[in-house]
Coordinates of C-alpha atoms in Angstrom, one line a residue:
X1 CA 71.0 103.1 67.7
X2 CA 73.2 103.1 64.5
X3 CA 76.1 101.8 64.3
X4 CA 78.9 104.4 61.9
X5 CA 81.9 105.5 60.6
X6 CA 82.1 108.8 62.1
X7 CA 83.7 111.6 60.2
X8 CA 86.3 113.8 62.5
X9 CA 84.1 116.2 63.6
X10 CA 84.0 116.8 67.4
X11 CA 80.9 117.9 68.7
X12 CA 81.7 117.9 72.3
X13 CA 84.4 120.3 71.7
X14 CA 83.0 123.3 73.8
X15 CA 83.4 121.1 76.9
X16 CA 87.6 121.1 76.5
X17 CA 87.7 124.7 77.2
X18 CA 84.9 125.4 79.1
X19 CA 85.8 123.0 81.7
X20 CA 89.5 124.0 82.2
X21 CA 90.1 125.5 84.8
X22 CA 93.6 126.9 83.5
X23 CA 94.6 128.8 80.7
X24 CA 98.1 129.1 79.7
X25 CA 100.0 129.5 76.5
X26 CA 100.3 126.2 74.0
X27 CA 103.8 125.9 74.6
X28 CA 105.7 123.7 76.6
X29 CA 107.6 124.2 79.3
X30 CA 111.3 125.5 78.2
X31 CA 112.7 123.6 81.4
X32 CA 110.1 120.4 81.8
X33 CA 112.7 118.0 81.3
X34 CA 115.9 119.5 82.8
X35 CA 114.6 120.4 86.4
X36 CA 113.6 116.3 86.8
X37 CA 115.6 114.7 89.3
X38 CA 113.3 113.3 91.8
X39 CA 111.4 110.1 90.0
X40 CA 108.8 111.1 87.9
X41 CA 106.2 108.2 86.6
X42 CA 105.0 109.1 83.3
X43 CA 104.3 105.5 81.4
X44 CA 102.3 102.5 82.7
X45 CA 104.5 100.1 84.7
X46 CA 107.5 103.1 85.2
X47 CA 109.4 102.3 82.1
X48 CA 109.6 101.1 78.8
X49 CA 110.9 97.5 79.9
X50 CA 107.5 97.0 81.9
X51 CA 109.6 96.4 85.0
X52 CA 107.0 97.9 87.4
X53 CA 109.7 100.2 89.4
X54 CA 110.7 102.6 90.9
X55 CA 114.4 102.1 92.2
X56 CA 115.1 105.6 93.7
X57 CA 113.2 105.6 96.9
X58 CA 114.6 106.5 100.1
X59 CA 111.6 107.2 102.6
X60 CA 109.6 104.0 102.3
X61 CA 111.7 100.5 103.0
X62 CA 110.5 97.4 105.0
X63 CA 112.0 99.4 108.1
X64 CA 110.3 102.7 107.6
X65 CA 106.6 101.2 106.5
X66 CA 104.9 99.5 109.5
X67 CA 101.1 99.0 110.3
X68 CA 101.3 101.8 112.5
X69 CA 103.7 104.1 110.5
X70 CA 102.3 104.2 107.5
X71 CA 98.7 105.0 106.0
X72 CA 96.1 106.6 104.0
X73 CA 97.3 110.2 103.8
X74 CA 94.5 112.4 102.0
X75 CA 92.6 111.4 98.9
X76 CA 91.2 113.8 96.2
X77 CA 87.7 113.6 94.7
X78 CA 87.4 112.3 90.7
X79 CA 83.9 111.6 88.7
X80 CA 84.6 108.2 87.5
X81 CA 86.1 104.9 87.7
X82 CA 90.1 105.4 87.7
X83 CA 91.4 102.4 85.4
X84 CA 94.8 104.0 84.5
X85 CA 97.8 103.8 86.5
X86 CA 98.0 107.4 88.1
X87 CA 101.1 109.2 86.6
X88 CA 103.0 111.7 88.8
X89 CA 105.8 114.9 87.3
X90 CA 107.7 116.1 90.0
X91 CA 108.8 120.0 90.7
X92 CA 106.6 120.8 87.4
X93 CA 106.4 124.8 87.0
X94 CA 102.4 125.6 87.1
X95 CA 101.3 129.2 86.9
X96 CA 105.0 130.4 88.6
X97 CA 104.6 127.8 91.1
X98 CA 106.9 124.5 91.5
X99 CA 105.5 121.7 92.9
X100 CA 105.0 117.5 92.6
X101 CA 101.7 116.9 90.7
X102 CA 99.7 113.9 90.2
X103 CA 97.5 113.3 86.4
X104 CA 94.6 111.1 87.1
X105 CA 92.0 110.0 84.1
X106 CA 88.9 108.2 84.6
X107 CA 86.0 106.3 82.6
X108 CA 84.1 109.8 82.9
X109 CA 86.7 111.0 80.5
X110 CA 87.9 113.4 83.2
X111 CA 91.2 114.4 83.2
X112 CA 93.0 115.9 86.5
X113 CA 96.3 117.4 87.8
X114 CA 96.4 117.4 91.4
X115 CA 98.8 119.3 93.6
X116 CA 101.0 116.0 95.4
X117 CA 103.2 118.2 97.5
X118 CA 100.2 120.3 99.8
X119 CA 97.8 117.4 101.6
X120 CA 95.6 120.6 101.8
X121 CA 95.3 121.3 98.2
X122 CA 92.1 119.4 97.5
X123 CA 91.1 121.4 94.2
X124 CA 92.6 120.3 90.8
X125 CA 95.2 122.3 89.4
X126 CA 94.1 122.3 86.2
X127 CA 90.8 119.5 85.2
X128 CA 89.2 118.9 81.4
X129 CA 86.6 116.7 80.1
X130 CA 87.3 115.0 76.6
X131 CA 83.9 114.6 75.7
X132 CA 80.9 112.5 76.6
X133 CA 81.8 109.0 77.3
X134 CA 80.2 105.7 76.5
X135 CA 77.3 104.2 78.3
X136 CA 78.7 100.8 78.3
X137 CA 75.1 98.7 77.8
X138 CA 74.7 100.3 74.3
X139 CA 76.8 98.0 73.3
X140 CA 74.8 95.2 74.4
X141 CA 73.1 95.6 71.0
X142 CA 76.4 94.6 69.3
X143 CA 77.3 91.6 71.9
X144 CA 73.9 90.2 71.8
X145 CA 74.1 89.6 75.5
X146 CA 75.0 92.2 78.1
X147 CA 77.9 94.1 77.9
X148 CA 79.6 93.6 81.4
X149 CA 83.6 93.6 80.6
X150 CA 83.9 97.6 81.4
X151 CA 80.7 99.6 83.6
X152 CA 78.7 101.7 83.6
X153 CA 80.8 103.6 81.4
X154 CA 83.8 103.7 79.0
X155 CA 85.5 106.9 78.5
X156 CA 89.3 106.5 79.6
X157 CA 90.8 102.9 80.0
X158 CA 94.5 103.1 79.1
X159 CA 97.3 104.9 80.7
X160 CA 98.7 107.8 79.1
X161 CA 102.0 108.8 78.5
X162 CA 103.7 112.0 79.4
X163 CA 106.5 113.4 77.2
X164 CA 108.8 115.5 79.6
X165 CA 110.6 117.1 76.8
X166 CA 107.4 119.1 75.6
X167 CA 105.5 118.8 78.5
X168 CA 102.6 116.9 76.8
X169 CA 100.0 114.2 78.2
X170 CA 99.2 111.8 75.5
X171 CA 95.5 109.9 76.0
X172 CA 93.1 107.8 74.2
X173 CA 89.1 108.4 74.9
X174 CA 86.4 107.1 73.6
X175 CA 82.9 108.6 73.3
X176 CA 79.4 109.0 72.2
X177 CA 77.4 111.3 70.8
X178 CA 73.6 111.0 69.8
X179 CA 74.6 107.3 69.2
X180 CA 77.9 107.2 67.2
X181 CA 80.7 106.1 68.6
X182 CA 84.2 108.0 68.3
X183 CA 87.9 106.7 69.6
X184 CA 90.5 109.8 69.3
X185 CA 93.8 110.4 70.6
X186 CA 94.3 113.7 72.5
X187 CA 97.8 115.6 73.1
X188 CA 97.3 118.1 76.3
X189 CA 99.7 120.0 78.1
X190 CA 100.9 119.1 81.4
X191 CA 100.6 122.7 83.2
X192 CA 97.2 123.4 81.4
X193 CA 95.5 120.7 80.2
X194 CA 95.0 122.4 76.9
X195 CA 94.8 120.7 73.7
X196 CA 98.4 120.9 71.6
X197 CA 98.0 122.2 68.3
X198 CA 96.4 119.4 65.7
X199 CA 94.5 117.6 68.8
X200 CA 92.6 115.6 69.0
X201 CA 92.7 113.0 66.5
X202 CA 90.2 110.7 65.2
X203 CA 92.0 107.2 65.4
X204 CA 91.3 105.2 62.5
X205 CA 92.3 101.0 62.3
X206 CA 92.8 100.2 59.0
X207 CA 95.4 97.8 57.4
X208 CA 95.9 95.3 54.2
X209 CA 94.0 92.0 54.9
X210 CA 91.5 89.4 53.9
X211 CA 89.5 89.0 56.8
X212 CA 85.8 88.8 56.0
X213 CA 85.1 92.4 57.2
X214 CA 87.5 94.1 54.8
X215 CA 86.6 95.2 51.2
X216 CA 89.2 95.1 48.5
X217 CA 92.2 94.1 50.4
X218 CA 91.3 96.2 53.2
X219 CA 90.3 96.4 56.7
X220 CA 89.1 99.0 58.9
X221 CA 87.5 98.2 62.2
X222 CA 84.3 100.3 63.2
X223 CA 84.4 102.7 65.9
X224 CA 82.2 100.9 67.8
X225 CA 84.4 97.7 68.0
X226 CA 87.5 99.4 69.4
X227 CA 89.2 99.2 72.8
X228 CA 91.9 100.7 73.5
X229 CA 93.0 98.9 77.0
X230 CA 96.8 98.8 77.0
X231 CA 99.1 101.8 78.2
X232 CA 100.2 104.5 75.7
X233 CA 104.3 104.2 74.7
X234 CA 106.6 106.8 74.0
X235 CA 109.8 106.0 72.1
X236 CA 111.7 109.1 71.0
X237 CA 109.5 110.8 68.5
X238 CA 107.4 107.5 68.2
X239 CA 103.8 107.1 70.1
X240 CA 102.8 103.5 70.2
X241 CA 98.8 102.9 70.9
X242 CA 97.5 99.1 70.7
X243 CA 94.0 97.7 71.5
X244 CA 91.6 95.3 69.9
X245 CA 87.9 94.9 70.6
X246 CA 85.1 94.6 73.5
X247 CA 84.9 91.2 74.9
X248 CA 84.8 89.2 71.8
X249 CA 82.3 90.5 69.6
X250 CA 82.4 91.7 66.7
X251 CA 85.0 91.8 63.7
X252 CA 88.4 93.2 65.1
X253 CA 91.9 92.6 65.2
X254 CA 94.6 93.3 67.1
X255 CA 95.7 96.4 66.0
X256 CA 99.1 98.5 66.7
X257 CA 99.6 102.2 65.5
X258 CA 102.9 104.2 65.5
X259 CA 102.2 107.9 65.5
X260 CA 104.8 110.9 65.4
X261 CA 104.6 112.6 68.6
X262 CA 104.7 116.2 66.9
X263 CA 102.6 116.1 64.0
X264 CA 100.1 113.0 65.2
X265 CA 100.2 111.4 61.8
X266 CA 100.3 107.9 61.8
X267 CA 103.3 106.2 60.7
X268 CA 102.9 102.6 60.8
X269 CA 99.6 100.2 61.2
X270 CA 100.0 96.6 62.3
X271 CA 97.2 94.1 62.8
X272 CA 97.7 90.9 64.4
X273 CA 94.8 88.9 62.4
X274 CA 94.8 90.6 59.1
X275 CA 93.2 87.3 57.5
X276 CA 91.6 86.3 60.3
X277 CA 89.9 87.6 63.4
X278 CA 90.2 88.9 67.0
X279 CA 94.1 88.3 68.5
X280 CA 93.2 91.6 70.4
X281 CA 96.2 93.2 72.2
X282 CA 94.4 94.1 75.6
X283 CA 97.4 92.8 78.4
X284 CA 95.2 94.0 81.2
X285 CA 96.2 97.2 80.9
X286 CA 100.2 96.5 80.5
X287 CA 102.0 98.7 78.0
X288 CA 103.8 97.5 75.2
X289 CA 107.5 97.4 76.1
X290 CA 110.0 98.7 74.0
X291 CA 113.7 98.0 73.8
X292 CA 116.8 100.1 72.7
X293 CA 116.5 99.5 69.3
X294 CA 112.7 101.0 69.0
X295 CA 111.4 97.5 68.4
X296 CA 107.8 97.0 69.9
X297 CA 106.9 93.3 71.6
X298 CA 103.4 92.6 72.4
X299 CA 101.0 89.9 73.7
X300 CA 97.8 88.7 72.1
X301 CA 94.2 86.8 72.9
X302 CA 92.4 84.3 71.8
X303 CA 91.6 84.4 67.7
X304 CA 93.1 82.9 64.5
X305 CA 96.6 81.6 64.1
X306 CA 98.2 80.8 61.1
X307 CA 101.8 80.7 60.2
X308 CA 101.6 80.2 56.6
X309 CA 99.9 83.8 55.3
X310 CA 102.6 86.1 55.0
X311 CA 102.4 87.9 57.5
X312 CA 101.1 85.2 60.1
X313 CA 97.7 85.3 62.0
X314 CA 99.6 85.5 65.6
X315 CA 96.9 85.2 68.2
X316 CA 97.7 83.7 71.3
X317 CA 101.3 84.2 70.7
X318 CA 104.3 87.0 71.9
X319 CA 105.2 89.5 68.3
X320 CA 107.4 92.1 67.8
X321 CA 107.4 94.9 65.4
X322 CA 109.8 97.2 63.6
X323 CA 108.7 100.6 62.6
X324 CA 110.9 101.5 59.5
X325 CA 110.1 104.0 56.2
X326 CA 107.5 101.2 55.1
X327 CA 105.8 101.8 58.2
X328 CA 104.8 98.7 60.9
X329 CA 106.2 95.2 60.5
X330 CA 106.2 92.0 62.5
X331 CA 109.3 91.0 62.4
X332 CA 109.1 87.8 64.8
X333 CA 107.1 85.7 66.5
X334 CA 106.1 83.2 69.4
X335 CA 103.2 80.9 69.7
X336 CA 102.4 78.0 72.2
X337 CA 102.4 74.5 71.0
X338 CA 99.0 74.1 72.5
X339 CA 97.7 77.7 71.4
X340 CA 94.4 75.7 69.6
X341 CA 93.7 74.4 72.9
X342 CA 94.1 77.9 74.6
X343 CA 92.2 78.9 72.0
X344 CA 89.1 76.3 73.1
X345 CA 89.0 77.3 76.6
X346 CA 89.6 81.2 76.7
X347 CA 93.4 80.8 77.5
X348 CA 94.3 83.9 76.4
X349 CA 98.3 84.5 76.7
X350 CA 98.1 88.0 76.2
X351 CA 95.9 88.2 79.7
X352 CA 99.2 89.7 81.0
X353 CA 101.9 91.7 79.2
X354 CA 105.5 91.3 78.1
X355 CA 108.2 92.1 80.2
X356 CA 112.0 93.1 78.9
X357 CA 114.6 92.0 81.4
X358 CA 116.9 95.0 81.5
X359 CA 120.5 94.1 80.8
X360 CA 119.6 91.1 79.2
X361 CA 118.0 90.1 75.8
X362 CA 115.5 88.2 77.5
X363 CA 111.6 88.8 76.6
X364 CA 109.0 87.1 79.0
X365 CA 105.6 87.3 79.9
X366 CA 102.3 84.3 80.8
X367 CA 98.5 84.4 80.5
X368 CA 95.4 82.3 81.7
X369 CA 97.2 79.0 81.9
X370 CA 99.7 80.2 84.4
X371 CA 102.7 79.4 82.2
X372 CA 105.5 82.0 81.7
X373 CA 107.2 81.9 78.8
X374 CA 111.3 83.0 78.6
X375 CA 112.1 83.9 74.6
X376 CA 115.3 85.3 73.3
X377 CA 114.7 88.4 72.2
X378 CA 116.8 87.7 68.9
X379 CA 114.6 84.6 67.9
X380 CA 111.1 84.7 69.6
X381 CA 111.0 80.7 67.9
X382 CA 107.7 80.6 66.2
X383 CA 105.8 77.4 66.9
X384 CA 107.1 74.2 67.5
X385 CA 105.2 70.9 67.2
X386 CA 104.4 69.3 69.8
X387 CA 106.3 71.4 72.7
X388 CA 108.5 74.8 73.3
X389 CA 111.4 73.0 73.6
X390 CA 113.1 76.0 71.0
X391 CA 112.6 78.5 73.2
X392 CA 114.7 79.2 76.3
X393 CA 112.3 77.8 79.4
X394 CA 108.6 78.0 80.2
X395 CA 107.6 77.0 83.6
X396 CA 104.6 76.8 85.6
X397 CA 104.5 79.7 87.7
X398 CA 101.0 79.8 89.2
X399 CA 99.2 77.4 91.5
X400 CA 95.8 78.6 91.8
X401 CA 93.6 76.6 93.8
X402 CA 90.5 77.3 91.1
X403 CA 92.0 80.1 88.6
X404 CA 96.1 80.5 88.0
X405 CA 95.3 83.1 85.5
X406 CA 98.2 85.8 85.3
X407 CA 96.7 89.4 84.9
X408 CA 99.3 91.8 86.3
X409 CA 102.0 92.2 84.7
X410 CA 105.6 91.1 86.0
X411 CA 107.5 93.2 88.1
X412 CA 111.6 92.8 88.0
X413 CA 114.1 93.9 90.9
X414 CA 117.5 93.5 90.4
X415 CA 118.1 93.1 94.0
X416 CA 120.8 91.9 96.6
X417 CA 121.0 88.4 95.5
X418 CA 120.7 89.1 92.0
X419 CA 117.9 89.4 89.2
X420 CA 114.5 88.3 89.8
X421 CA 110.8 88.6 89.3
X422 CA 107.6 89.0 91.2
X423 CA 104.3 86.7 89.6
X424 CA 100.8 87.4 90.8
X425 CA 97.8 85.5 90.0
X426 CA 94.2 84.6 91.0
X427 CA 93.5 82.3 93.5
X428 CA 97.7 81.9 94.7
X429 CA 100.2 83.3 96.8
X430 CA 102.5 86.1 95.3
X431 CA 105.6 84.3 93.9
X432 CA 109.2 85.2 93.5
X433 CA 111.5 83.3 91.1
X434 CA 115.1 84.1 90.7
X435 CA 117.2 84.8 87.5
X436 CA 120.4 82.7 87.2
X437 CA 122.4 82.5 84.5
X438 CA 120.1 82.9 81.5
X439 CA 117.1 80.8 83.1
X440 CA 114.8 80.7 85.9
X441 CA 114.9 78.8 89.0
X442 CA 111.5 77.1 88.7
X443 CA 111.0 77.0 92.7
X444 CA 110.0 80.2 94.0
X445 CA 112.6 81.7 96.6
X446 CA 109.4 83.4 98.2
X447 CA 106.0 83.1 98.6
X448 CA 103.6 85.7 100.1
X449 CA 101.5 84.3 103.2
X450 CA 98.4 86.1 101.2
X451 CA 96.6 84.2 98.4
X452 CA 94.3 86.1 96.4
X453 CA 91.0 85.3 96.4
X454 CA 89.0 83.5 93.6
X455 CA 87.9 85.9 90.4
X456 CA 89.6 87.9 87.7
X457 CA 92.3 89.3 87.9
X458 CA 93.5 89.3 91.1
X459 CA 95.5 92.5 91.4
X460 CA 98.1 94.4 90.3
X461 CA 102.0 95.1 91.5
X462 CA 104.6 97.7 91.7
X463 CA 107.9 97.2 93.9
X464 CA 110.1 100.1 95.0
X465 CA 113.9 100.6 96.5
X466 CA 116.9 102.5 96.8
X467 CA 119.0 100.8 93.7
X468 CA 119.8 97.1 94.7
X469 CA 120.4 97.6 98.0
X470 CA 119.8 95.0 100.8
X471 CA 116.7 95.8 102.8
X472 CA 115.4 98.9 100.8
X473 CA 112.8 96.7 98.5
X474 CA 109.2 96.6 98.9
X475 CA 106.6 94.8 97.0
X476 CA 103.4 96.4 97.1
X477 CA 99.8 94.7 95.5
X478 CA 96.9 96.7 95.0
X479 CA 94.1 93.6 95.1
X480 CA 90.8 92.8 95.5
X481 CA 89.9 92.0 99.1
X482 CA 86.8 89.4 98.0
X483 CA 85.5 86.4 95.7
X484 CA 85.1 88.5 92.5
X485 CA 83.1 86.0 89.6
X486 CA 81.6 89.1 87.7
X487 CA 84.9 90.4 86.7
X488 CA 84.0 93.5 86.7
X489 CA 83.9 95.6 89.9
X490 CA 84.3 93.5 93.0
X491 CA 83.6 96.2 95.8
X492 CA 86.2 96.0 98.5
X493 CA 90.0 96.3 97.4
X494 CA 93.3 95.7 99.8
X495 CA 96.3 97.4 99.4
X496 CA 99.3 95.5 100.5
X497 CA 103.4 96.1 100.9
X498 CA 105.6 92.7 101.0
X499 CA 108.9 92.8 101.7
X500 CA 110.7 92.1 98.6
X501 CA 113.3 90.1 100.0
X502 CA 110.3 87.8 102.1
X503 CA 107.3 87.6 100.7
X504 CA 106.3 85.8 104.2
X505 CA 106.7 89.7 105.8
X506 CA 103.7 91.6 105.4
X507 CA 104.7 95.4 106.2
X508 CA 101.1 96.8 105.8
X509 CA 97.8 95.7 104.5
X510 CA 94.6 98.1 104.7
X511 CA 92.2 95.3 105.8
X512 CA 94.4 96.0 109.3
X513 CA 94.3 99.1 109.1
X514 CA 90.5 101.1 110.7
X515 CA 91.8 103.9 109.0
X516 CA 93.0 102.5 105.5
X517 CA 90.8 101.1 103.9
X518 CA 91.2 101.8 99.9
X519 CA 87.2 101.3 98.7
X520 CA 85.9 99.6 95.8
X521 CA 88.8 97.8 93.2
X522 CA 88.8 98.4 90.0
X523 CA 90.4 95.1 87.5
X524 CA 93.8 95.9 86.3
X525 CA 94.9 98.8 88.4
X526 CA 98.6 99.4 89.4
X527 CA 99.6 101.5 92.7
X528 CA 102.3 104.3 91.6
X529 CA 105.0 104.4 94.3
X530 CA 107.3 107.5 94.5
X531 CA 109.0 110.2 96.5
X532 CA 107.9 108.5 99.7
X533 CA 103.8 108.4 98.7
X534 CA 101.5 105.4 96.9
X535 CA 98.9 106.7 94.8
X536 CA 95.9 104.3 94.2
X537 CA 92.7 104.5 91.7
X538 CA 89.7 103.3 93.2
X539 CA 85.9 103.1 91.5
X540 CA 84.4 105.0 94.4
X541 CA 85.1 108.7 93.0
X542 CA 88.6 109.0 95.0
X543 CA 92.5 109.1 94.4
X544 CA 93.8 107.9 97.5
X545 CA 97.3 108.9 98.8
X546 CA 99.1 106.7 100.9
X547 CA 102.6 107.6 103.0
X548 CA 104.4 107.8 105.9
X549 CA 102.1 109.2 108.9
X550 CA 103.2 112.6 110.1

């Protein structure tokens, strides 16, 4: 098996055309964006702030979704483990038709576009393959042990992004061919699945450093030691990828690349380690959130910190970058007093991803220790010996009976009583913790009467409602159903919907229902909730639709 470099050259490339079932003109749709006004889903987590919602939704609410009202609707067959958060266009013109469609990718490196609006329309619109994926235990040769993080394959991970404007679907795929190992970036459009023009790209990580793997002042990761796990960002004309490595082997970095939407040239590389090692940006999935100025904040795992290299080894720590004509820069910073212990027992803090309170210039996110962290957004605050007492709070927001890691991301609601957010973690009941002022209560104002059950990660969220108002919010949790140690693919999953007002009323759960029961889980995947339907990935071949029984 050899490990290389590979050149750009795409050898698979017969199977983009030959398996598309769709062939329309590589233009984009002159009226993509302005027909829109139902809510379309098109980033990981709903929106640049990471808030995980969808606030204009009038047919589901705690009194419309009851165990007997609501349920599996129809499901659609995949080849593959779905990982990334389904994404959803509504009224999109296909072949003269309008209608609400659903883009799916999986591990198979399938891509799919399912007609949402017809139960009956089982075939894909339109359905590619990128190229062969990964068998995931030919990397066991790199780990030196088996390679269990992501199986049986690797092909997909992340969640793309959809631009509306040109109608594009922006992905990242990794593959192999006869050995060698390739990570490329691919630009299709929406009501084809064709390639745009200059797709794909070979991805390259490479950035000024001193770590023991560069040469010359220079880094470049190997193909074979990239991941790409966190979901794709679209800011204007600026693409934002991150990742870092498998597990933690091998010489990587956390790595950030800006790319122009248009031309897919890179603009800016960042790496998170540049004279050290690992810091990986993986967030379980959660994208990188952007704010209104086009600055990037991010997460990372365990690896090297230190704060006297210019710029600083920032693993375990919250950074944000500023793309500008010299290209990426980490402009500030936030690490944990206690990161070296974090550090010594696999504490990541980037487990979960950051989270931008709209409205506010508040930044917060927590990790394995259970901890969230609330940062000004203007000053992040460095480090601070001995505690985080120059930072705005940090409270304990987990009580796990074994685990209190936090995976899923934070979702916000800006509801009847005010701001607040939604913390869910292994081994613990769902938690709800107000926004007052410019803190935190630290006592939840709800608890769910669920815990999860022992084993990474838990699950993931999403919360929906009509706007603020009183009695329209619902959380729902995509978990796993049973003890999960292998981290990896538990077998049953549960899908859940609180409501967001009392955590202490469950509306629905599948394990209730004979009918509803959503298959095997997969780690890190979020439900998409909009125009009255829940979309859910599963690892047993299926996207499963969820609504309001006939």
């Amino acid at each position: 098996m050899k490990k290389v470099q590979p050149t750009s050259s795409l050898p698979w490339l017969p199977l983009l055309t030959m398996a598309c079932s769709s062939h329309l003109p590589d233009r984009p749709p002159s009226d993509a964006g302005a027909r829109v006004t139902s809510p379309a889903v098109v980033t990981q987590h709903n929106d640049n702030n990471r808030t995980g919602a969808n606030l204009r939704e009038t047919a589901l609410s705690p009194k419309t979704v009851t165990q007997q009202s609501f349920g599996l609707l129809y499901s659609r067959q995949v080849r593959g483990f779905i990982y990334a958060q389904p994404l959803f266009v509504p009224d999109l013109d296909i072949a003269g038709r309008r209608r609400d469609v659903a883009f799916v990718v999986t591990q198979h490196n399938e891509v799919y576009a399912f007609d949402a609006s017809d139960p009956a329309a089982s075939e894909p619109l339109w359905h590619i393959q990128v190229g062969p994926p990964v068998v995931s235990q030919h990397l066991d040769a790199y780990q030196g042990s088996p390679y269990r993080d992501i199986i049986p394959e690797l092909g997909i991970t992340s969640t793309p992004v959809i631009d509306l404007d040109s109608g594009t679907l922006y992905l990242y795929a990794q593959t192999e061919v006869n050995s060698e190992f390739f990570n490329h970036l691919h630009a299709l459009d929406i009501r084809s699945g064709v390639e745009r023009s200059g797709s794909p790209k070979l991805v390259v990580v490479s950035g000024k450093g001193t770590a023991a793997a560069g040469s010359n002042g220079v880094i470049t990761t190997d193909q074979v030691f990239l991941l790409q796990r966190p979901g794709l960002a679209l800011d204007r004309d600026t693409l934002w990828i991150a990742g870092g490595g498998h597990g933690d082997f091998g010489p990587y970095h956390g790595w950030i690349l800006a790319w122009d939407k248009a031309t897919l040239e890179v603009r800016g590389t960042y790496l998170s380690t540049p004279d050290g090692n690992w810091g990986g940006i993986w967030q379980s999935g959660n994208g990188i959130a952007i704010d209104e100025q086009g600055a990037g904040y991010f997460m990372t795992g365990n690896g090297a910190f230190d704060d006297a290299t210019d710029p600083p080894n920032v693993s375990n720590s919250f950074g944000k970058v500023k793309l500008d004509a010299n290209g990426l820069t980490l402009v500030d910073w936030f690490t944990p007093f206690n990161q070296f212990g974090l550090n010594a027992i696999d504490g990541d803090l980037g487990s979960s991803g950051p989270l931008l309170l709209p409205g506010t210039q508040v930044v917060v996110g927590g990790g394995k220790e259970g901890k969230v962290y609330v940062l000004d957004r203007g000053s992040l605050g460095h480090i601070h010996e001995g505690d985080d007492s120059q930072i705005r709070q940090s409270f304990q927001a987990t009580f796990g009976t074994v685990d209190q890691h936090i995976h899923a991301g934070p979702v916000y609601w800006d509801g009847p009583t005010g701001p607040r957010i939604y913390i869910l973690s292994e081994t613990d009941k769902i938690r709800g913790y107000r926004f007052v002022g410019n803190r935190f209560e630290t006592e939840a104002f709800s608890s769910s009467a669920v815990s999860m059950p022992p084993g990474t990660p838990g699950g993931a969220m999403s919360l929906s409602a009509n706007g603020g108002e009183a009695g329209s919010g619902i959380l729902w949790a995509l978990t796993q159903a049973d003890d999960n140690q292998l981290g990896a693919i538990t077998g049953r999953a549960a899908l859940y919907a609180f409501d967001a007002e009392d955590l202490t009323h469950v509306l629905y759960s599948s394990l209730d229902d004979p009918g509803g029961m959503v298959g095997d889980y997969v780690k890190f995947s979020v439900p998409t909730v909009t125009a009255g339907r829940v979309f859910v990935g599963t690892a047993s071949g299926r996207l499963l639709v969820y609504g309001l029984k006939p």
